[in-house]
PDB file of C-alpha atoms in Angstrom:
ATOM      1  CA  MET I   1      11.607   9.694  -3.196  1.00  0.00           C
ATOM      2  CA  ILE I   2       9.357   6.661  -3.069  1.00  0.00           C
ATOM      3  CA  LEU I   3       6.098   9.231  -2.134  1.00  0.00           C
ATOM      4  CA  SER I   4       6.156  12.955  -1.482  1.00  0.00           C
ATOM      5  CA  ASP I   5       5.865  14.562   1.574  1.00  0.00           C
ATOM      6  CA  ALA I   6       2.047  14.997   1.323  1.00  0.00           C
ATOM      7  CA  GLU I   7       1.800  11.492   0.025  1.00  0.00           C
ATOM      8  CA  GLN I   8       3.318  10.594   3.342  1.00  0.00           C
ATOM      9  CA  ARG I   9       0.899  12.358   5.820  1.00  0.00           C
ATOM     10  CA  PHE I  10      -1.941  11.070   3.561  1.00  0.00           C
ATOM     11  CA  LEU I  11      -1.049   7.665   4.031  1.00  0.00           C
ATOM     12  CA  THR I  12      -0.142   7.822   7.529  1.00  0.00           C
ATOM     13  CA  ARG I  13      -3.535   9.391   8.704  1.00  0.00           C
ATOM     14  CA  GLN I  14      -5.708   7.054   6.981  1.00  0.00           C
ATOM     15  CA  PRO I  15      -6.483   4.215   9.112  1.00  0.00           C
ATOM     16  CA  ARG I  16      -7.242   1.885   6.417  1.00  0.00           C
ATOM     17  CA  GLY I  17      -6.852   0.927   2.497  1.00  0.00           C
ATOM     18  CA  HIS I  18      -7.704  -1.785   0.068  1.00  0.00           C
ATOM     19  CA  LEU I  19      -5.173  -4.539  -1.331  1.00  0.00           C
ATOM     20  CA  SER I  20      -6.154  -5.779  -4.632  1.00  0.00           C
ATOM     21  CA  THR I  21      -4.328  -9.296  -5.271  1.00  0.00           C
ATOM     22  CA  ILE I  22      -4.937 -12.110  -8.425  1.00  0.00           C
ATOM     23  CA  GLY I  23      -6.135 -15.132  -7.418  1.00  0.00           C
ATOM     24  CA  PRO I  24      -5.174 -18.392  -8.933  1.00  0.00           C
ATOM     25  CA  ASP I  25      -7.484 -18.093 -11.607  1.00  0.00           C
ATOM     26  CA  GLY I  26      -6.951 -14.753 -12.330  1.00  0.00           C
ATOM     27  CA  THR I  27      -9.835 -13.500 -10.548  1.00  0.00           C
ATOM     28  CA  PRO I  28      -9.357  -9.959  -8.516  1.00  0.00           C
ATOM     29  CA  GLN I  29      -9.454 -10.168  -4.443  1.00  0.00           C
ATOM     30  CA  VAL I  30      -9.925  -6.817  -2.902  1.00  0.00           C
ATOM     31  CA  LYS I  31     -10.053  -6.687   0.834  1.00  0.00           C
ATOM     32  CA  PRO I  32     -10.073  -3.885   2.930  1.00  0.00           C
ATOM     33  CA  LEU I  33      -7.314  -3.782   6.004  1.00  0.00           C
ATOM     34  CA  GLY I  34      -4.683  -1.738   8.160  1.00  0.00           C
ATOM     35  CA  PHE I  35      -1.475  -0.648   7.007  1.00  0.00           C
ATOM     36  CA  THR I  36       2.033   1.005   8.333  1.00  0.00           C
ATOM     37  CA  TRP I  37       3.916   3.200   5.666  1.00  0.00           C
ATOM     38  CA  ASN I  38       7.403   2.184   6.323  1.00  0.00           C
ATOM     39  CA  ALA I  39       9.568   4.734   5.609  1.00  0.00           C
ATOM     40  CA  ALA I  40      12.965   3.712   6.261  1.00  0.00           C
ATOM     41  CA  LEU I  41      11.752   0.951   3.423  1.00  0.00           C
ATOM     42  CA  GLY I  42       9.888   3.198   1.278  1.00  0.00           C
ATOM     43  CA  THR I  43       7.520   0.197   1.815  1.00  0.00           C
ATOM     44  CA  ILE I  44       4.138  -0.160   2.286  1.00  0.00           C
ATOM     45  CA  ASP I  45       3.650  -3.359   5.013  1.00  0.00           C
ATOM     46  CA  ILE I  46       0.730  -4.839   5.797  1.00  0.00           C
ATOM     47  CA  ALA I  47       0.202  -7.534   9.113  1.00  0.00           C
ATOM     48  CA  GLY I  48      -2.711  -9.383  10.541  1.00  0.00           C
ATOM     49  CA  PHE I  49      -4.174 -12.335  12.209  1.00  0.00           C
ATOM     50  CA  ASN I  50      -3.090 -15.660  10.272  1.00  0.00           C
ATOM     51  CA  MET I  51      -1.008 -13.708   7.645  1.00  0.00           C
ATOM     52  CA  ALA I  52       0.442 -16.967   6.088  1.00  0.00           C
ATOM     53  CA  ARG I  53      -2.976 -18.892   5.822  1.00  0.00           C
ATOM     54  CA  SER I  54      -4.636 -15.474   4.323  1.00  0.00           C
ATOM     55  CA  ALA I  55      -5.596 -15.634   0.599  1.00  0.00           C
ATOM     56  CA  LYS I  56      -3.632 -12.850  -0.281  1.00  0.00           C
ATOM     57  CA  TYR I  57      -1.001 -13.852   1.313  1.00  0.00           C
ATOM     58  CA  ARG I  58      -1.319 -17.160  -0.980  1.00  0.00           C
ATOM     59  CA  ASN I  59      -1.944 -15.250  -3.624  1.00  0.00           C
ATOM     60  CA  ILE I  60       1.333 -12.369  -3.753  1.00  0.00           C
ATOM     61  CA  ALA I  61       3.380 -15.721  -3.296  1.00  0.00           C
ATOM     62  CA  ALA I  62       1.803 -16.565  -7.105  1.00  0.00           C
ATOM     63  CA  ASN I  63       1.868 -12.964  -8.460  1.00  0.00           C
ATOM     64  CA  PRO I  64       3.222 -10.720  -6.716  1.00  0.00           C
ATOM     65  CA  ARG I  65       1.455  -7.317  -8.547  1.00  0.00           C
ATOM     66  CA  VAL I  66      -1.294  -5.547  -6.460  1.00  0.00           C
ATOM     67  CA  ALA I  67      -2.516  -2.508  -6.358  1.00  0.00           C
ATOM     68  CA  PHE I  68      -3.430  -0.431  -2.709  1.00  0.00           C
ATOM     69  CA  VAL I  69      -5.806   2.549  -2.624  1.00  0.00           C
ATOM     70  CA  VAL I  70      -6.410   4.955   0.608  1.00  0.00           C
ATOM     71  CA  ASP I  71      -9.118   7.265  -0.281  1.00  0.00           C
ATOM     72  CA  GLU I  72     -11.133   9.651   1.834  1.00  0.00           C
ATOM     73  CA  VAL I  73     -13.803  12.444   0.939  1.00  0.00           C
ATOM     74  CA  THR I  74     -14.373  15.288   3.354  1.00  0.00           C
ATOM     75  CA  GLU I  75     -17.034  17.412   0.971  1.00  0.00           C
ATOM     76  CA  ALA I  76     -19.202  16.145  -1.176  1.00  0.00           C
ATOM     77  CA  SER I  77     -17.893  17.490  -4.068  1.00  0.00           C
ATOM     78  CA  MET I  78     -14.559  16.478  -6.203  1.00  0.00           C
ATOM     79  CA  GLU I  79     -12.180  19.301  -4.236  1.00  0.00           C
ATOM     80  CA  GLY I  80     -13.302  16.709  -1.415  1.00  0.00           C
ATOM     81  CA  ALA I  81     -12.561  13.667  -2.513  1.00  0.00           C
ATOM     82  CA  HIS I  82      -9.238  12.435  -2.024  1.00  0.00           C
ATOM     83  CA  PHE I  83      -7.221   9.060  -2.749  1.00  0.00           C
ATOM     84  CA  LEU I  84      -3.632   7.272  -3.306  1.00  0.00           C
ATOM     85  CA  GLU I  85      -3.195   4.331  -5.517  1.00  0.00           C
ATOM     86  CA  ILE I  86      -0.083   2.661  -5.242  1.00  0.00           C
ATOM     87  CA  ARG I  87       0.831   0.288  -7.688  1.00  0.00           C
ATOM     88  CA  GLY I  88       3.913  -2.309  -7.055  1.00  0.00           C
ATOM     89  CA  THR I  89       5.304  -5.390  -6.387  1.00  0.00           C
ATOM     90  CA  ALA I  90       4.271  -7.502  -2.869  1.00  0.00           C
ATOM     91  CA  GLU I  91       6.640  -9.605  -0.940  1.00  0.00           C
ATOM     92  CA  ALA I  92       6.021 -11.792   1.938  1.00  0.00           C
ATOM     93  CA  ALA I  93       8.654 -10.942   4.781  1.00  0.00           C
ATOM     94  CA  VAL I  94       8.702 -11.501   8.151  1.00  0.00           C
ATOM     95  CA  GLY I  95       7.834  -8.918  11.005  1.00  0.00           C
ATOM     96  CA  ARG I  96       7.387  -8.518  14.457  1.00  0.00           C
ATOM     97  CA  SER I  97       4.483 -10.430  16.207  1.00  0.00           C
ATOM     98  CA  SER I  98       2.060  -8.409  18.285  1.00  0.00           C
ATOM     99  CA  ALA I  99       3.094  -8.960  22.125  1.00  0.00           C
ATOM    100  CA  ASP I 100      -0.750 -10.003  22.305  1.00  0.00           C
ATOM    101  CA  GLY I 101      -0.304 -12.581  19.867  1.00  0.00           C
ATOM    102  CA  HIS I 102      -3.064 -10.735  17.341  1.00  0.00           C
ATOM    103  CA  LEU I 103      -0.234  -9.898  14.768  1.00  0.00           C
ATOM    104  CA  ALA I 104       0.981 -12.943  12.646  1.00  0.00           C
ATOM    105  CA  PRO I 105       5.022 -12.682  11.898  1.00  0.00           C
ATOM    106  CA  GLU I 106       4.411 -12.444   8.505  1.00  0.00           C
ATOM    107  CA  ILE I 107       3.594  -8.819   6.718  1.00  0.00           C
ATOM    108  CA  ILE I 108       2.729  -8.400   3.075  1.00  0.00           C
ATOM    109  CA  ARG I 109       5.250  -5.580   1.997  1.00  0.00           C
ATOM    110  CA  ILE I 110       5.047  -3.451  -1.655  1.00  0.00           C
ATOM    111  CA  ARG I 111       7.255  -1.861  -2.955  1.00  0.00           C
ATOM    112  CA  PRO I 112       5.478   0.982  -5.149  1.00  0.00           C
ATOM    113  CA  ARG I 113       6.798   1.271  -8.733  1.00  0.00           C
ATOM    114  CA  ARG I 114       3.538   3.375  -9.865  1.00  0.00           C
ATOM    115  CA  VAL I 115       1.348   6.159  -7.958  1.00  0.00           C
ATOM    116  CA  ILE I 116      -1.784   8.138  -8.704  1.00  0.00           C
ATOM    117  CA  ALA I 117      -2.512  10.980  -6.677  1.00  0.00           C
ATOM    118  CA  PHE I 118      -6.507  12.778  -6.550  1.00  0.00           C
ATOM    119  CA  ASN I 119      -6.283  15.858  -4.409  1.00  0.00           C
ATOM    120  CA  VAL I 120      -3.990  14.577  -1.898  1.00  0.00           C
ATOM    121  CA  ASP I 121      -1.548  17.327  -2.141  1.00  0.00           C
ATOM    122  CA  PRO I 122      -3.176  20.689  -0.851  1.00  0.00           C
ATOM    123  CA  GLY I 123      -0.644  22.567  -3.286  1.00  0.00           C
ATOM    124  CA  ASN I 124      -1.133  20.613  -6.466  1.00  0.00           C
ATOM    125  CA  PRO I 125      -4.391  19.803  -6.080  1.00  0.00           C
ATOM    126  CA  GLY I 126      -5.735  16.941  -8.776  1.00  0.00           C
ATOM    127  CA  PHE I 127      -5.123  14.233 -10.724  1.00  0.00           C
ATOM    128  CA  GLN I 128      -0.906  13.019 -10.837  1.00  0.00           C
ATOM    129  CA  ALA I 129       0.747   9.908 -11.678  1.00  0.00           C
ATOM    130  CA  ARG I 130       3.658   8.947 -11.584  1.00  0.00           C
ATOM    131  CA  ASP I 131       6.162   6.020 -12.113  1.00  0.00           C
ATOM    132  CA  ILE I 132       8.798   4.503  -9.448  1.00  0.00           C
ATOM    133  CA  PRO I 133      12.376   3.874 -11.074  1.00  0.00           C
ATOM    134  CA  ALA I 134      13.142   0.498 -10.615  1.00  0.00           C
ATOM    135  CA  ASP I 135      16.667   2.665  -8.418  1.00  0.00           C
ATOM    136  CA  ASP I 136      14.381   4.173  -6.424  1.00  0.00           C
ATOM    137  CA  ALA I 137      12.519   1.399  -4.935  1.00  0.00           C
ATOM    138  CA  HIS I 138      14.710   0.470  -2.580  1.00  0.00           C
ATOM    139  CA  ASP I 139      15.271  -3.416  -3.361  1.00  0.00           C
ATOM    140  CA  GLN I 140      16.386  -4.616  -0.058  1.00  0.00           C
ATOM    141  CA  PRO I 141      15.946  -7.806   1.826  1.00  0.00           C
ATOM    142  CA  ASN I 142      12.948  -9.370   2.866  1.00  0.00           C
ATOM    143  CA  VAL I 143      12.997  -7.958   6.841  1.00  0.00           C
ATOM    144  CA  ALA I 144      11.504  -5.697   8.914  1.00  0.00           C
TER     145      ALA I 144
END
């Protein structure tokens, strides 16, 4: 299993995350964006307007290593802080363009390689981290 049930529930209730890519000069670039958890492939899929012309799309073509973070604060205490960080490799893939033309068919697909969570699973609060074995990472072709 790529993500636990609690991690998947956490992802699916969040409206946005932050994607960090590495620019051509080695400078990190972080962008807030919408995303979808693709349970069938065990990936995070990121669509957008003019995706193929975006810096993040060009960045992953040159260096596929990324980090993706989703977080929320439910109260002003450590117990109210929740985040999921997924480190992995990203690839350019082709999805479906939206009927209204708002989303381009090109997407960024993230394959998790390391998962770091804090207070994501109510039954197991606190910090957890684990690597995803390559065999579990669902190495599939670049299709949506």
